[in-house]
Amino acid sequence: MEVIFTDAENNELGRIKHSEFVETLIPSFRQNTHDMFLKHIFASKPTVKNWLIEDLKIEDSSAIIFLSASDPTSSVVNFAESQNKKIEYYLKPFNVIEVDFGFYNDLWNTDGTIRRNDRAHTGLLSGEMHKRRPCIVLSVRGDCVQVLPLSTKEGLEHDPKCIPITSKSFTRLAPRYREKQSFALLEMIQTVSARRVFPPRNENFKFEHIYNIFRLTGEDKANLKKALAEQYNKDIIFKLDDMERQNESLRQEKQTIFKSRNAIMEEKTALQKELDDLKEFILKFGNDLGAGNSLEEILSYYQN
């Protein structure tokens, strides 16, 4: 058994020969699904490190993997090291990033059968997070990043543990991030090596380490924080609910006070009008009797 790597022009890049093997792992490649990437350095292409799998064919005892050179994107670790900075300088909570979780493998047997890997722990197993996908940063500690994966899988809108992320959070990213509704998978929080973390493709279709512009909107951030609290810390949400109830009670009390104040002000205005009308009547009456031209003169006239 051997695995042969070729480029788009069918030029062989390298091969791995398996002697006395009954089965081996090969990429679980399917046409028209998600992109799959390999990191290999071949002697004939020493400057290319990132490869995109274009096709995979089985011919007799050979698995032929067709590759094309991919964008030479460095991880956040490599970039931070080149700038003499720490990872925390670039990655902040609620940034949008991409994480390469790796890909599923198939078990390829000498009898020609191929099935999904279900026992080789050196590769991903069914149900584990896979492929390169957008994620949301939750925290950074050393060379590890805690992330919340995103998915556009259909049907997630019916799952209360999948939180929709609006397209406004992807306005600075390439259009493909907005083509479908994205959901944050609350039950799939992962801690990954920062070497798996890459910048997303920006609106100019380039990979740039400008993480501060790739972040959730305030609304999405607030919704996600509340959902995380509900999922992982009931005490926090109970306190939040209690605070909201207290706030509502204070709001209603404030409205009652304002209503009472307005009623008092209206009553004061009415009394002032009655007083002004009375003064006007006394002045007119006093003038008609020749008692004076002011309240003091009229009162003095009647007192004498």
mmCIF file of N, CA, C and O in Angstrom, residues 100-201:
data_model
loop_
_atom_site.group_PDB
_atom_site.id
_atom_site.type_symbol
_atom_site.label_atom_id
_atom_site.label_comp_id
_atom_site.label_asym_id
_atom_site.label_seq_id
_atom_site.Cartn_x
_atom_site.Cartn_y
_atom_site.Cartn_z
ATOM 1 N N ASP A 100 -8.318 25.292 12.733
ATOM 2 C CA ASP A 100 -8.167 24.079 11.927
ATOM 3 C C ASP A 100 -8.169 22.877 12.872
ATOM 4 O O ASP A 100 -7.172 22.576 13.514
ATOM 5 N N PHE A 101 -9.323 22.217 12.965
ATOM 6 C CA PHE A 101 -9.461 21.067 13.854
ATOM 7 C C PHE A 101 -8.914 19.786 13.229
ATOM 8 O O PHE A 101 -8.907 18.738 13.877
ATOM 9 N N GLY A 102 -8.477 19.866 11.978
ATOM 10 C CA GLY A 102 -8.070 18.648 11.290
ATOM 11 C C GLY A 102 -9.255 18.038 10.558
ATOM 12 O O GLY A 102 -10.342 18.613 10.519
ATOM 13 N N PHE A 103 -9.049 16.869 9.975
ATOM 14 C CA PHE A 103 -10.125 16.263 9.186
ATOM 15 C C PHE A 103 -10.293 14.795 9.548
ATOM 16 O O PHE A 103 -9.412 14.165 10.128
ATOM 17 N N TYR A 104 -11.465 14.286 9.199
ATOM 18 C CA TYR A 104 -11.731 12.866 9.406
ATOM 19 C C TYR A 104 -10.873 12.041 8.446
ATOM 20 O O TYR A 104 -10.535 12.482 7.341
ATOM 21 N N ASN A 105 -10.542 10.832 8.894
ATOM 22 C CA ASN A 105 -9.812 9.889 8.055
ATOM 23 C C ASN A 105 -10.658 8.651 7.799
ATOM 24 O O ASN A 105 -11.559 8.322 8.584
ATOM 25 N N ASP A 106 -10.352 7.990 6.702
ATOM 26 C CA ASP A 106 -10.948 6.688 6.401
ATOM 27 C C ASP A 106 -9.907 5.603 6.630
ATOM 28 O O ASP A 106 -8.691 5.842 6.503
ATOM 29 N N LEU A 107 -10.390 4.410 6.964
ATOM 30 C CA LEU A 107 -9.525 3.232 7.041
ATOM 31 C C LEU A 107 -9.566 2.538 5.682
ATOM 32 O O LEU A 107 -10.617 2.068 5.245
ATOM 33 N N TRP A 108 -8.417 2.512 5.029
ATOM 34 C CA TRP A 108 -8.304 1.897 3.703
ATOM 35 C C TRP A 108 -7.632 0.538 3.858
ATOM 36 O O TRP A 108 -6.518 0.445 4.364
ATOM 37 N N ASN A 109 -8.333 -0.509 3.449
ATOM 38 C CA ASN A 109 -7.862 -1.883 3.629
ATOM 39 C C ASN A 109 -7.281 -2.430 2.327
ATOM 40 O O ASN A 109 -7.646 -1.995 1.233
ATOM 41 N N THR A 110 -6.385 -3.413 2.462
ATOM 42 C CA THR A 110 -5.771 -4.022 1.275
ATOM 43 C C THR A 110 -6.792 -4.747 0.403
ATOM 44 O O THR A 110 -6.537 -4.988 -0.781
ATOM 45 N N ASP A 111 -7.952 -5.093 0.981
ATOM 46 C CA ASP A 111 -8.979 -5.752 0.167
ATOM 47 C C ASP A 111 -9.789 -4.739 -0.646
ATOM 48 O O ASP A 111 -10.741 -5.102 -1.342
ATOM 49 N N GLY A 112 -9.412 -3.455 -0.542
ATOM 50 C CA GLY A 112 -10.072 -2.422 -1.331
ATOM 51 C C GLY A 112 -11.206 -1.704 -0.628
ATOM 52 O O GLY A 112 -11.724 -0.712 -1.144
ATOM 53 N N THR A 113 -11.603 -2.190 0.544
ATOM 54 C CA THR A 113 -12.706 -1.541 1.260
ATOM 55 C C THR A 113 -12.224 -0.266 1.948
ATOM 56 O O THR A 113 -11.074 -0.170 2.387
ATOM 57 N N ILE A 114 -13.133 0.694 2.024
ATOM 58 C CA ILE A 114 -12.854 1.972 2.686
ATOM 59 C C ILE A 114 -14.017 2.278 3.617
ATOM 60 O O ILE A 114 -15.178 2.232 3.207
ATOM 61 N N ARG A 115 -13.711 2.564 4.867
ATOM 62 C CA ARG A 115 -14.760 2.923 5.818
ATOM 63 C C ARG A 115 -14.238 4.005 6.754
ATOM 64 O O ARG A 115 -13.030 4.180 6.914
ATOM 65 N N ARG A 116 -15.171 4.718 7.354
ATOM 66 C CA ARG A 116 -14.799 5.810 8.250
ATOM 67 C C ARG A 116 -14.016 5.270 9.447
ATOM 68 O O ARG A 116 -14.369 4.239 10.018
ATOM 69 N N ASN A 117 -12.947 5.949 9.794
ATOM 70 C CA ASN A 117 -12.131 5.545 10.937
ATOM 71 C C ASN A 117 -12.969 5.525 12.210
ATOM 72 O O ASN A 117 -13.584 6.523 12.580
ATOM 73 N N ASP A 118 -12.998 4.382 12.874
ATOM 74 C CA ASP A 118 -13.769 4.266 14.111
ATOM 75 C C ASP A 118 -12.952 3.705 15.264
ATOM 76 O O ASP A 118 -13.501 3.384 16.314
ATOM 77 N N ARG A 119 -11.630 3.593 15.076
ATOM 78 C CA ARG A 119 -10.834 3.023 16.163
ATOM 79 C C ARG A 119 -9.396 3.524 16.237
ATOM 80 O O ARG A 119 -8.739 3.349 17.262
ATOM 81 N N ALA A 120 -8.878 4.126 15.175
ATOM 82 C CA ALA A 120 -7.499 4.619 15.214
ATOM 83 C C ALA A 120 -7.467 5.975 15.910
ATOM 84 O O ALA A 120 -7.902 6.984 15.354
ATOM 85 N N HIS A 121 -6.969 6.002 17.137
ATOM 86 C CA HIS A 121 -7.003 7.222 17.934
ATOM 87 C C HIS A 121 -6.024 8.284 17.451
ATOM 88 O O HIS A 121 -6.047 9.419 17.939
ATOM 89 N N THR A 122 -5.149 7.933 16.523
ATOM 90 C CA THR A 122 -4.224 8.929 15.984
ATOM 91 C C THR A 122 -4.932 9.912 15.057
ATOM 92 O O THR A 122 -4.380 10.956 14.715
ATOM 93 N N GLY A 123 -6.156 9.571 14.649
ATOM 94 C CA GLY A 123 -6.951 10.465 13.813
ATOM 95 C C GLY A 123 -8.230 10.848 14.529
ATOM 96 O O GLY A 123 -8.552 10.313 15.596
ATOM 97 N N LEU A 124 -8.966 11.786 13.961
ATOM 98 C CA LEU A 124 -10.240 12.186 14.553
ATOM 99 C C LEU A 124 -11.237 11.038 14.461
ATOM 100 O O LEU A 124 -11.235 10.268 13.498
ATOM 101 N N LEU A 125 -12.089 10.946 15.463
ATOM 102 C CA LEU A 125 -13.137 9.938 15.474
ATOM 103 C C LEU A 125 -14.491 10.607 15.276
ATOM 104 O O LEU A 125 -14.650 11.814 15.489
ATOM 105 N N SER A 126 -15.471 9.819 14.887
ATOM 106 C CA SER A 126 -16.807 10.340 14.598
ATOM 107 C C SER A 126 -17.356 11.111 15.792
ATOM 108 O O SER A 126 -17.251 10.676 16.937
ATOM 109 N N GLY A 127 -17.947 12.264 15.519
ATOM 110 C CA GLY A 127 -18.539 13.092 16.565
ATOM 111 C C GLY A 127 -17.625 14.179 17.074
ATOM 112 O O GLY A 127 -18.078 15.109 17.750
ATOM 113 N N GLU A 128 -16.309 14.077 16.770
ATOM 114 C CA GLU A 128 -15.376 15.100 17.218
ATOM 115 C C GLU A 128 -15.392 16.288 16.254
ATOM 116 O O GLU A 128 -15.691 16.141 15.071
ATOM 117 N N MET A 129 -15.086 17.457 16.796
ATOM 118 C CA MET A 129 -15.049 18.649 15.969
ATOM 119 C C MET A 129 -13.995 18.477 14.883
ATOM 120 O O MET A 129 -12.895 17.989 15.144
ATOM 121 N N HIS A 130 -14.355 18.867 13.655
ATOM 122 C CA HIS A 130 -13.441 18.659 12.537
ATOM 123 C C HIS A 130 -13.498 19.834 11.569
ATOM 124 O O HIS A 130 -14.312 20.732 11.711
ATOM 125 N N LYS A 131 -12.626 19.829 10.632
ATOM 126 C CA LYS A 131 -12.408 20.771 9.532
ATOM 127 C C LYS A 131 -11.998 22.150 10.055
ATOM 128 O O LYS A 131 -12.012 22.426 11.252
ATOM 129 N N ARG A 132 -11.644 23.002 9.130
ATOM 130 C CA ARG A 132 -11.298 24.386 9.475
ATOM 131 C C ARG A 132 -12.577 25.200 9.456
ATOM 132 O O ARG A 132 -13.259 25.283 8.433
ATOM 133 N N ARG A 133 -12.906 25.804 10.589
ATOM 134 C CA ARG A 133 -14.187 26.487 10.709
ATOM 135 C C ARG A 133 -14.060 27.751 11.557
ATOM 136 O O ARG A 133 -13.158 27.867 12.394
ATOM 137 N N PRO A 134 -14.979 28.700 11.375
ATOM 138 C CA PRO A 134 -14.985 29.904 12.218
ATOM 139 C C PRO A 134 -15.338 29.549 13.658
ATOM 140 O O PRO A 134 -16.138 28.644 13.909
ATOM 141 N N CYS A 135 -14.736 30.265 14.574
ATOM 142 C CA CYS A 135 -15.007 30.077 16.003
ATOM 143 C C CYS A 135 -14.996 31.437 16.689
ATOM 144 O O CYS A 135 -14.526 32.433 16.132
ATOM 145 N N ILE A 136 -15.497 31.448 17.910
ATOM 146 C CA ILE A 136 -15.489 32.655 18.730
ATOM 147 C C ILE A 136 -14.544 32.426 19.904
ATOM 148 O O ILE A 136 -14.638 31.404 20.590
ATOM 149 N N VAL A 137 -13.641 33.351 20.121
ATOM 150 C CA VAL A 137 -12.704 33.245 21.240
ATOM 151 C C VAL A 137 -13.447 33.480 22.553
ATOM 152 O O VAL A 137 -14.203 34.446 22.688
ATOM 153 N N LEU A 138 -13.230 32.584 23.521
ATOM 154 C CA LEU A 138 -13.782 32.780 24.860
ATOM 155 C C LEU A 138 -12.698 33.220 25.840
ATOM 156 O O LEU A 138 -12.919 34.099 26.668
ATOM 157 N N SER A 139 -11.523 32.587 25.746
ATOM 158 C CA SER A 139 -10.426 32.968 26.637
ATOM 159 C C SER A 139 -9.112 32.485 26.044
ATOM 160 O O SER A 139 -9.088 31.612 25.175
ATOM 161 N N VAL A 140 -8.023 33.073 26.535
ATOM 162 C CA VAL A 140 -6.672 32.697 26.099
ATOM 163 C C VAL A 140 -5.830 32.472 27.340
ATOM 164 O O VAL A 140 -5.819 33.299 28.259
ATOM 165 N N ARG A 141 -5.142 31.340 27.369
ATOM 166 C CA ARG A 141 -4.263 31.035 28.503
ATOM 167 C C ARG A 141 -3.017 30.351 27.967
ATOM 168 O O ARG A 141 -3.068 29.207 27.522
ATOM 169 N N GLY A 142 -1.904 31.078 28.003
ATOM 170 C CA GLY A 142 -0.668 30.519 27.475
ATOM 171 C C GLY A 142 -0.803 30.257 25.987
ATOM 172 O O GLY A 142 -1.183 31.133 25.213
ATOM 173 N N ASP A 143 -0.480 29.027 25.584
ATOM 174 C CA ASP A 143 -0.592 28.640 24.178
ATOM 175 C C ASP A 143 -1.912 27.945 23.876
ATOM 176 O O ASP A 143 -2.050 27.300 22.834
ATOM 177 N N CYS A 144 -2.862 28.067 24.790
ATOM 178 C CA CYS A 144 -4.166 27.429 24.590
ATOM 179 C C CYS A 144 -5.260 28.488 24.450
ATOM 180 O O CYS A 144 -5.227 29.519 25.116
ATOM 181 N N VAL A 145 -6.203 28.195 23.578
ATOM 182 C CA VAL A 145 -7.318 29.113 23.332
ATOM 183 C C VAL A 145 -8.618 28.343 23.508
ATOM 184 O O VAL A 145 -8.801 27.277 22.908
ATOM 185 N N GLN A 146 -9.501 28.867 24.337
ATOM 186 C CA GLN A 146 -10.825 28.263 24.497
ATOM 187 C C GLN A 146 -11.756 28.923 23.492
ATOM 188 O O GLN A 146 -11.867 30.146 23.446
ATOM 189 N N VAL A 147 -12.390 28.091 22.675
ATOM 190 C CA VAL A 147 -13.194 28.624 21.574
ATOM 191 C C VAL A 147 -14.587 28.005 21.563
ATOM 192 O O VAL A 147 -14.814 26.910 22.084
ATOM 193 N N LEU A 148 -15.491 28.736 20.940
ATOM 194 C CA LEU A 148 -16.861 28.280 20.734
ATOM 195 C C LEU A 148 -17.052 28.120 19.226
ATOM 196 O O LEU A 148 -17.082 29.109 18.495
ATOM 197 N N PRO A 149 -17.148 26.882 18.738
ATOM 198 C CA PRO A 149 -17.263 26.662 17.290
ATOM 199 C C PRO A 149 -18.580 27.192 16.724
ATOM 200 O O PRO A 149 -19.605 27.232 17.412
ATOM 201 N N LEU A 150 -18.532 27.583 15.457
ATOM 202 C CA LEU A 150 -19.719 28.010 14.726
ATOM 203 C C LEU A 150 -20.064 26.966 13.672
ATOM 204 O O LEU A 150 -19.191 26.263 13.167
ATOM 205 N N SER A 151 -21.341 26.885 13.341
ATOM 206 C CA SER A 151 -21.795 25.940 12.326
ATOM 207 C C SER A 151 -22.947 26.554 11.541
ATOM 208 O O SER A 151 -23.707 27.370 12.070
ATOM 209 N N THR A 152 -23.056 26.155 10.268
ATOM 210 C CA THR A 152 -24.173 26.598 9.426
ATOM 211 C C THR A 152 -25.077 25.418 9.078
ATOM 212 O O THR A 152 -25.881 25.503 8.155
ATOM 213 N N LYS A 153 -24.953 24.339 9.811
ATOM 214 C CA LYS A 153 -25.744 23.140 9.536
ATOM 215 C C LYS A 153 -27.237 23.438 9.630
ATOM 216 O O LYS A 153 -27.693 24.142 10.530
ATOM 217 N N GLU A 154 -28.004 22.900 8.699
ATOM 218 C CA GLU A 154 -29.443 23.135 8.685
ATOM 219 C C GLU A 154 -30.118 22.442 9.872
ATOM 220 O O GLU A 154 -29.705 21.369 10.299
ATOM 221 N N GLY A 155 -31.159 23.078 10.389
ATOM 222 C CA GLY A 155 -31.923 22.500 11.486
ATOM 223 C C GLY A 155 -31.498 22.971 12.859
ATOM 224 O O GLY A 155 -32.192 22.719 13.852
ATOM 225 N N LEU A 156 -30.367 23.679 12.951
ATOM 226 C CA LEU A 156 -29.879 24.116 14.258
ATOM 227 C C LEU A 156 -30.760 25.193 14.878
ATOM 228 O O LEU A 156 -30.700 25.424 16.086
ATOM 229 N N GLU A 157 -31.577 25.846 14.048
ATOM 230 C CA GLU A 157 -32.435 26.909 14.581
ATOM 231 C C GLU A 157 -33.464 26.375 15.573
ATOM 232 O O GLU A 157 -34.051 27.138 16.345
ATOM 233 N N HIS A 158 -33.671 25.053 15.579
ATOM 234 C CA HIS A 158 -34.640 24.452 16.495
ATOM 235 C C HIS A 158 -33.995 23.999 17.809
ATOM 236 O O HIS A 158 -34.690 23.526 18.703
ATOM 237 N N ASP A 159 -32.673 24.128 17.901
ATOM 238 C CA ASP A 159 -31.946 23.691 19.098
ATOM 239 C C ASP A 159 -31.673 24.898 19.994
ATOM 240 O O ASP A 159 -30.957 25.818 19.596
ATOM 241 N N PRO A 160 -32.227 24.928 21.213
ATOM 242 C CA PRO A 160 -32.021 26.087 22.099
ATOM 243 C C PRO A 160 -30.570 26.266 22.535
ATOM 244 O O PRO A 160 -30.212 27.326 23.046
ATOM 245 N N LYS A 161 -29.738 25.237 22.333
ATOM 246 C CA LYS A 161 -28.332 25.333 22.712
ATOM 247 C C LYS A 161 -27.455 25.759 21.541
ATOM 248 O O LYS A 161 -26.228 25.712 21.630
ATOM 249 N N CYS A 162 -28.097 26.162 20.455
ATOM 250 C CA CYS A 162 -27.396 26.716 19.299
ATOM 251 C C CYS A 162 -27.865 28.158 19.130
ATOM 252 O O CYS A 162 -29.035 28.396 18.822
ATOM 253 N N ILE A 163 -26.976 29.098 19.359
ATOM 254 C CA ILE A 163 -27.337 30.512 19.406
ATOM 255 C C ILE A 163 -27.031 31.179 18.067
ATOM 256 O O ILE A 163 -25.886 31.144 17.600
ATOM 257 N N PRO A 164 -28.033 31.778 17.422
ATOM 258 C CA PRO A 164 -27.791 32.429 16.126
ATOM 259 C C PRO A 164 -26.875 33.642 16.266
ATOM 260 O O PRO A 164 -26.986 34.409 17.219
ATOM 261 N N ILE A 165 -25.977 33.783 15.308
ATOM 262 C CA ILE A 165 -25.079 34.933 15.238
ATOM 263 C C ILE A 165 -25.463 35.729 13.994
ATOM 264 O O ILE A 165 -25.513 35.179 12.895
ATOM 265 N N THR A 166 -25.752 37.001 14.159
ATOM 266 C CA THR A 166 -26.226 37.806 13.035
ATOM 267 C C THR A 166 -25.104 38.063 12.031
ATOM 268 O O THR A 166 -23.916 38.046 12.375
ATOM 269 N N SER A 167 -25.498 38.335 10.796
ATOM 270 C CA SER A 167 -24.521 38.591 9.736
ATOM 271 C C SER A 167 -23.723 39.866 9.996
ATOM 272 O O SER A 167 -22.629 40.043 9.453
ATOM 273 N N LYS A 168 -24.244 40.760 10.854
ATOM 274 C CA LYS A 168 -23.524 42.002 11.154
ATOM 275 C C LYS A 168 -22.182 41.729 11.828
ATOM 276 O O LYS A 168 -21.265 42.545 11.734
ATOM 277 N N SER A 169 -22.075 40.588 12.510
ATOM 278 C CA SER A 169 -20.806 40.245 13.159
ATOM 279 C C SER A 169 -19.743 39.828 12.146
ATOM 280 O O SER A 169 -18.577 39.673 12.506
ATOM 281 N N PHE A 170 -20.152 39.641 10.876
ATOM 282 C CA PHE A 170 -19.211 39.208 9.840
ATOM 283 C C PHE A 170 -19.054 40.254 8.738
ATOM 284 O O PHE A 170 -18.608 39.932 7.638
ATOM 285 N N THR A 171 -19.413 41.503 9.024
ATOM 286 C CA THR A 171 -19.396 42.527 7.973
ATOM 287 C C THR A 171 -17.993 42.814 7.450
ATOM 288 O O THR A 171 -17.837 43.249 6.315
ATOM 289 N N ARG A 172 -16.960 42.587 8.257
ATOM 290 C CA ARG A 172 -15.587 42.851 7.817
ATOM 291 C C ARG A 172 -14.935 41.605 7.229
ATOM 292 O O ARG A 172 -13.740 41.617 6.926
ATOM 293 N N LEU A 173 -15.730 40.543 7.071
ATOM 294 C CA LEU A 173 -15.198 39.284 6.557
ATOM 295 C C LEU A 173 -15.674 39.035 5.131
ATOM 296 O O LEU A 173 -16.561 39.716 4.618
ATOM 297 N N ALA A 174 -15.088 38.029 4.498
ATOM 298 C CA ALA A 174 -15.459 37.665 3.129
ATOM 299 C C ALA A 174 -16.938 37.270 3.074
ATOM 300 O O ALA A 174 -17.507 36.801 4.070
ATOM 301 N N PRO A 175 -17.583 37.442 1.925
ATOM 302 C CA PRO A 175 -19.025 37.171 1.804
ATOM 303 C C PRO A 175 -19.438 35.765 2.212
ATOM 304 O O PRO A 175 -20.561 35.566 2.670
ATOM 305 N N ARG A 176 -18.552 34.776 2.057
ATOM 306 C CA ARG A 176 -18.951 33.394 2.346
ATOM 307 C C ARG A 176 -19.366 33.199 3.802
ATOM 308 O O ARG A 176 -20.134 32.296 4.115
ATOM 309 N N TYR A 177 -18.875 34.063 4.698
ATOM 310 C CA TYR A 177 -19.240 33.946 6.108
ATOM 311 C C TYR A 177 -20.684 34.382 6.357
ATOM 312 O O TYR A 177 -21.236 34.112 7.413
ATOM 313 N N ARG A 178 -21.259 35.077 5.374
ATOM 314 C CA ARG A 178 -22.626 35.585 5.534
ATOM 315 C C ARG A 178 -23.637 34.877 4.638
ATOM 316 O O ARG A 178 -24.813 35.233 4.618
ATOM 317 N N GLU A 179 -23.182 33.889 3.884
ATOM 318 C CA GLU A 179 -24.073 33.220 2.940
ATOM 319 C C GLU A 179 -25.146 32.398 3.645
ATOM 320 O O GLU A 179 -26.257 32.244 3.142
ATOM 321 N N LYS A 180 -24.822 31.841 4.800
ATOM 322 C CA LYS A 180 -25.774 31.039 5.561
ATOM 323 C C LYS A 180 -25.821 31.529 7.004
ATOM 324 O O LYS A 180 -24.889 32.169 7.483
ATOM 325 N N GLN A 181 -26.908 31.207 7.684
ATOM 326 C CA GLN A 181 -27.043 31.562 9.095
ATOM 327 C C GLN A 181 -26.045 30.758 9.933
ATOM 328 O O GLN A 181 -25.977 29.539 9.832
ATOM 329 N N SER A 182 -25.266 31.451 10.747
ATOM 330 C CA SER A 182 -24.304 30.785 11.629
ATOM 331 C C SER A 182 -24.880 30.643 13.028
ATOM 332 O O SER A 182 -25.624 31.509 13.499
ATOM 333 N N PHE A 183 -24.503 29.543 13.679
ATOM 334 C CA PHE A 183 -24.943 29.281 15.046
ATOM 335 C C PHE A 183 -23.727 28.954 15.909
ATOM 336 O O PHE A 183 -22.823 28.230 15.481
ATOM 337 N N ALA A 184 -23.720 29.485 17.130
ATOM 338 C CA ALA A 184 -22.687 29.139 18.106
ATOM 339 C C ALA A 184 -23.126 27.872 18.830
ATOM 340 O O ALA A 184 -24.238 27.802 19.349
ATOM 341 N N LEU A 185 -22.241 26.869 18.856
ATOM 342 C CA LEU A 185 -22.572 25.564 19.439
ATOM 343 C C LEU A 185 -22.166 25.547 20.915
ATOM 344 O O LEU A 185 -21.014 25.263 21.255
ATOM 345 N N LEU A 186 -23.114 25.838 21.796
ATOM 346 C CA LEU A 186 -22.803 25.990 23.215
ATOM 347 C C LEU A 186 -22.229 24.726 23.843
ATOM 348 O O LEU A 186 -21.447 24.799 24.790
ATOM 349 N N GLU A 187 -22.630 23.564 23.347
ATOM 350 C CA GLU A 187 -22.187 22.312 23.959
ATOM 351 C C GLU A 187 -20.897 21.775 23.346
ATOM 352 O O GLU A 187 -20.471 20.675 23.674
ATOM 353 N N MET A 188 -20.278 22.553 22.459
ATOM 354 C CA MET A 188 -19.065 22.076 21.791
ATOM 355 C C MET A 188 -17.865 22.972 22.082
ATOM 356 O O MET A 188 -16.948 23.087 21.266
ATOM 357 N N ILE A 189 -17.844 23.611 23.246
ATOM 358 C CA ILE A 189 -16.694 24.444 23.611
ATOM 359 C C ILE A 189 -15.425 23.589 23.584
ATOM 360 O O ILE A 189 -15.400 22.479 24.110
ATOM 361 N N GLN A 190 -14.380 24.113 22.947
ATOM 362 C CA GLN A 190 -13.127 23.378 22.782
ATOM 363 C C GLN A 190 -11.955 24.206 23.314
ATOM 364 O O GLN A 190 -11.968 25.432 23.237
ATOM 365 N N THR A 191 -10.954 23.510 23.829
ATOM 366 C CA THR A 191 -9.679 24.144 24.141
ATOM 367 C C THR A 191 -8.661 23.600 23.151
ATOM 368 O O THR A 191 -8.429 22.392 23.091
ATOM 369 N N VAL A 192 -8.088 24.487 22.352
ATOM 370 C CA VAL A 192 -7.197 24.064 21.271
ATOM 371 C C VAL A 192 -5.842 24.748 21.406
ATOM 372 O O VAL A 192 -5.706 25.788 22.064
ATOM 373 N N SER A 193 -4.859 24.163 20.766
ATOM 374 C CA SER A 193 -3.554 24.807 20.678
ATOM 375 C C SER A 193 -3.688 26.070 19.839
ATOM 376 O O SER A 193 -4.382 26.086 18.815
ATOM 377 N N ALA A 194 -3.013 27.126 20.259
ATOM 378 C CA ALA A 194 -3.060 28.373 19.492
ATOM 379 C C ALA A 194 -2.443 28.196 18.110
ATOM 380 O O ALA A 194 -2.667 29.022 17.222
ATOM 381 N N ARG A 195 -1.699 27.108 17.912
ATOM 382 C CA ARG A 195 -1.123 26.843 16.593
ATOM 383 C C ARG A 195 -2.188 26.377 15.598
ATOM 384 O O ARG A 195 -1.919 26.292 14.401
ATOM 385 N N ARG A 196 -3.372 26.081 16.096
ATOM 386 C CA ARG A 196 -4.496 25.752 15.215
ATOM 387 C C ARG A 196 -5.314 26.992 14.841
ATOM 388 O O ARG A 196 -6.252 26.903 14.063
ATOM 389 N N VAL A 197 -4.964 28.128 15.419
ATOM 390 C CA VAL A 197 -5.764 29.346 15.250
ATOM 391 C C VAL A 197 -5.201 30.210 14.123
ATOM 392 O O VAL A 197 -4.001 30.517 14.092
ATOM 393 N N PHE A 198 -6.108 30.627 13.224
ATOM 394 C CA PHE A 198 -5.734 31.447 12.076
ATOM 395 C C PHE A 198 -6.711 32.616 11.945
ATOM 396 O O PHE A 198 -7.831 32.555 12.464
ATOM 397 N N PRO A 199 -6.304 33.667 11.247
ATOM 398 C CA PRO A 199 -7.263 34.756 11.005
ATOM 399 C C PRO A 199 -8.289 34.323 9.971
ATOM 400 O O PRO A 199 -7.982 33.514 9.088
ATOM 401 N N PRO A 200 -9.507 34.839 10.039
ATOM 402 C CA PRO A 200 -10.484 34.552 8.987
ATOM 403 C C PRO A 200 -10.135 35.346 7.732
ATOM 404 O O PRO A 200 -9.339 36.285 7.778
ATOM 405 N N ARG A 201 -10.747 34.973 6.630
ATOM 406 C CA ARG A 201 -10.503 35.701 5.379
ATOM 407 C C ARG A 201 -11.295 37.011 5.423
ATOM 408 O O ARG A 201 -12.498 37.001 5.679
#
